[in-house]
C-alpha positions as CSV (number, residue, x, y, z in Angstrom):
1,M,77.2,55.7,-63.8
2,M,80.0,53.4,-65.1
3,E,78.6,51.3,-68.1
4,K,80.2,48.3,-69.1
5,R,79.5,45.1,-71.9
6,V,80.2,41.6,-70.7
7,N,80.0,38.4,-72.8
8,V,78.9,35.6,-70.8
9,R,79.2,31.7,-71.3
10,V,76.7,29.7,-69.4
11,R,77.4,25.8,-69.0
12,G,75.3,23.1,-67.6
13,L,71.7,22.1,-68.3
14,V,70.6,25.2,-69.8
15,Q,68.8,24.7,-73.1
16,G,65.1,23.4,-73.1
17,V,64.5,24.8,-69.9
18,G,63.4,28.4,-70.5
19,F,67.0,30.0,-69.9
20,R,67.2,32.4,-72.8
21,M,63.4,33.8,-71.9
22,F,64.8,33.8,-68.2
23,V,67.8,36.0,-69.2
24,V,65.6,38.0,-71.5
25,R,63.0,39.1,-68.7
26,E,66.1,39.7,-66.0
27,A,68.0,41.9,-68.6
28,N,64.9,43.8,-69.6
29,A,63.9,44.3,-65.9
30,R,67.2,46.1,-65.6
31,N,66.8,48.0,-68.8
32,L,70.2,46.3,-70.3
33,S,70.8,45.7,-73.9
34,G,72.1,42.9,-75.4
35,W,71.3,39.4,-76.9
36,T,71.4,35.7,-75.9
37,R,71.6,32.4,-78.0
38,N,71.7,28.7,-77.8
39,L,74.9,27.4,-78.8
40,P,75.5,23.9,-80.4
41,D,77.5,22.5,-77.7
42,G,74.8,22.9,-75.5
43,S,75.7,26.1,-73.5
44,V,74.2,29.6,-73.8
45,E,76.0,32.7,-74.6
46,L,74.9,36.0,-73.9
47,E,76.0,39.8,-74.2
48,A,74.6,42.4,-72.0
49,Q,75.5,46.1,-71.7
50,G,74.2,48.8,-69.1
51,T,74.9,50.4,-65.8
52,S,77.9,48.5,-64.2
53,G,76.1,47.3,-61.0
54,L,72.9,46.1,-63.3
55,V,75.2,44.0,-65.5
56,D,76.6,42.3,-62.2
57,E,73.0,41.9,-60.9
58,L,72.3,39.9,-63.9
59,I,75.3,38.0,-63.9
60,R,74.3,36.8,-60.3
61,Q,71.0,36.0,-61.7
62,V,72.5,33.9,-64.6
63,N,74.6,31.9,-62.0
64,I,71.2,30.8,-60.2
65,G,69.2,30.4,-63.5
66,P,65.5,29.4,-63.9
67,S,64.2,26.7,-61.7
68,K,64.3,24.0,-64.4
69,S,68.1,24.7,-65.0
70,R,71.3,23.6,-63.6
71,V,74.0,25.7,-64.3
72,T,77.5,24.1,-63.7
73,S,79.8,26.9,-65.0
74,V,79.7,30.7,-65.8
75,S,82.5,32.6,-67.4
76,V,82.4,36.3,-67.9
77,R,84.7,38.7,-70.0
78,E,84.5,42.3,-70.4
79,T,84.1,43.5,-74.0
80,T,83.9,46.7,-75.8
81,I,80.8,48.9,-75.0
82,E,78.6,49.3,-78.2
83,K,76.4,52.4,-79.1
84,T,73.0,51.0,-78.7
85,N,69.6,51.5,-77.0
86,E,67.9,48.1,-78.4
87,N,66.2,45.9,-75.8
88,F,67.7,42.6,-74.9
89,R,66.7,40.0,-77.4
90,I,67.1,36.5,-78.1
91,L,69.2,35.8,-81.5
92,Y,68.4,32.1,-81.8
């Protein structure tokens, strides 16, 4: 299985609506490692690493978001794979 790591920026109504916990649940359900955090501009950033197809599934879920969110844009870029076996977590 191919592995990849992506950096994702999510914009819209994504803070104060349970978005980061949603991302953590979706990522951990797929055994992905990485993190998510709120940014000062109101967006959410995340990095996720794991099997390519499972990372793609997470990106699809992030485009939908939890019920109280309203995602207006998602930008994704591949980044360097890191040696890690940490669970997915909220940085802040």
